[in-house]
Amino acid sequence: MGFYIMIMSFILGLFFTVLGVSRRKRTFLYKFLIVFGVFLILFAVYLARPH
């Protein structure tokens, strides 16, 4: 279960980050998407670490 959460978090993080960067000058929402995408990527990296 944790593996699937890690993969989905990484994919969604990449998607939100790319979407936010490509449209960052439009509204505040896209800047929030960049921050949220980076958070999801960092969460996926945390889940990928050996415990």
Tab-separated table of C-alpha atoms in Angstrom:
chain	number	residue	atom	x	y	z
A	1	MET	CA	0.000	0.000	0.000
A	2	GLY	CA	2.791	2.454	0.845
A	3	PHE	CA	4.466	1.796	-2.498
A	4	TYR	CA	1.354	2.834	-4.408
A	5	ILE	CA	0.971	5.968	-2.289
A	6	MET	CA	4.618	6.834	-2.988
A	7	ILE	CA	4.187	6.394	-6.754
A	8	MET	CA	0.925	8.363	-6.878
A	9	SER	CA	2.392	11.136	-4.740
A	10	PHE	CA	5.405	11.432	-7.032
A	11	ILE	CA	3.340	11.456	-10.227
A	12	LEU	CA	0.819	13.985	-8.900
A	13	GLY	CA	3.646	16.117	-7.531
A	14	LEU	CA	5.340	16.231	-10.911
A	15	PHE	CA	2.050	17.032	-12.640
A	16	PHE	CA	1.134	19.865	-10.248
A	17	THR	CA	4.641	21.327	-10.345
A	18	VAL	CA	4.819	21.339	-14.146
A	19	LEU	CA	1.299	22.763	-14.408
A	20	GLY	CA	2.081	25.491	-11.885
A	21	VAL	CA	5.392	26.455	-13.495
A	22	SER	CA	3.909	26.615	-16.979
A	23	ARG	CA	1.122	28.984	-15.832
A	24	ARG	CA	2.688	30.712	-12.817
A	25	LYS	CA	2.009	34.259	-14.010
A	26	ARG	CA	-1.781	33.905	-14.213
A	27	THR	CA	-3.132	33.602	-10.667
A	28	PHE	CA	-2.132	32.787	-7.113
A	29	LEU	CA	-3.655	29.308	-7.520
A	30	TYR	CA	-0.864	28.188	-9.833
A	31	LYS	CA	1.797	29.352	-7.375
A	32	PHE	CA	0.041	27.265	-4.739
A	33	LEU	CA	0.137	24.284	-7.123
A	34	ILE	CA	3.927	24.619	-7.364
A	35	VAL	CA	4.257	24.517	-3.576
A	36	PHE	CA	1.810	21.616	-3.264
A	37	GLY	CA	3.596	19.681	-6.032
A	38	VAL	CA	6.984	20.122	-4.374
A	39	PHE	CA	5.458	18.985	-1.074
A	40	LEU	CA	4.096	15.820	-2.726
A	41	ILE	CA	7.476	15.069	-4.315
A	42	LEU	CA	9.231	15.504	-0.965
A	43	PHE	CA	6.627	13.240	0.657
A	44	ALA	CA	7.296	10.579	-1.994
A	45	VAL	CA	11.043	10.825	-1.356
A	46	TYR	CA	10.399	10.440	2.368
A	47	LEU	CA	8.341	7.295	1.722
A	48	ALA	CA	11.060	5.900	-0.553
A	49	ARG	CA	13.743	6.117	2.124
A	50	PRO	CA	14.652	2.850	3.835
A	51	HIS	CA	13.232	2.715	7.331
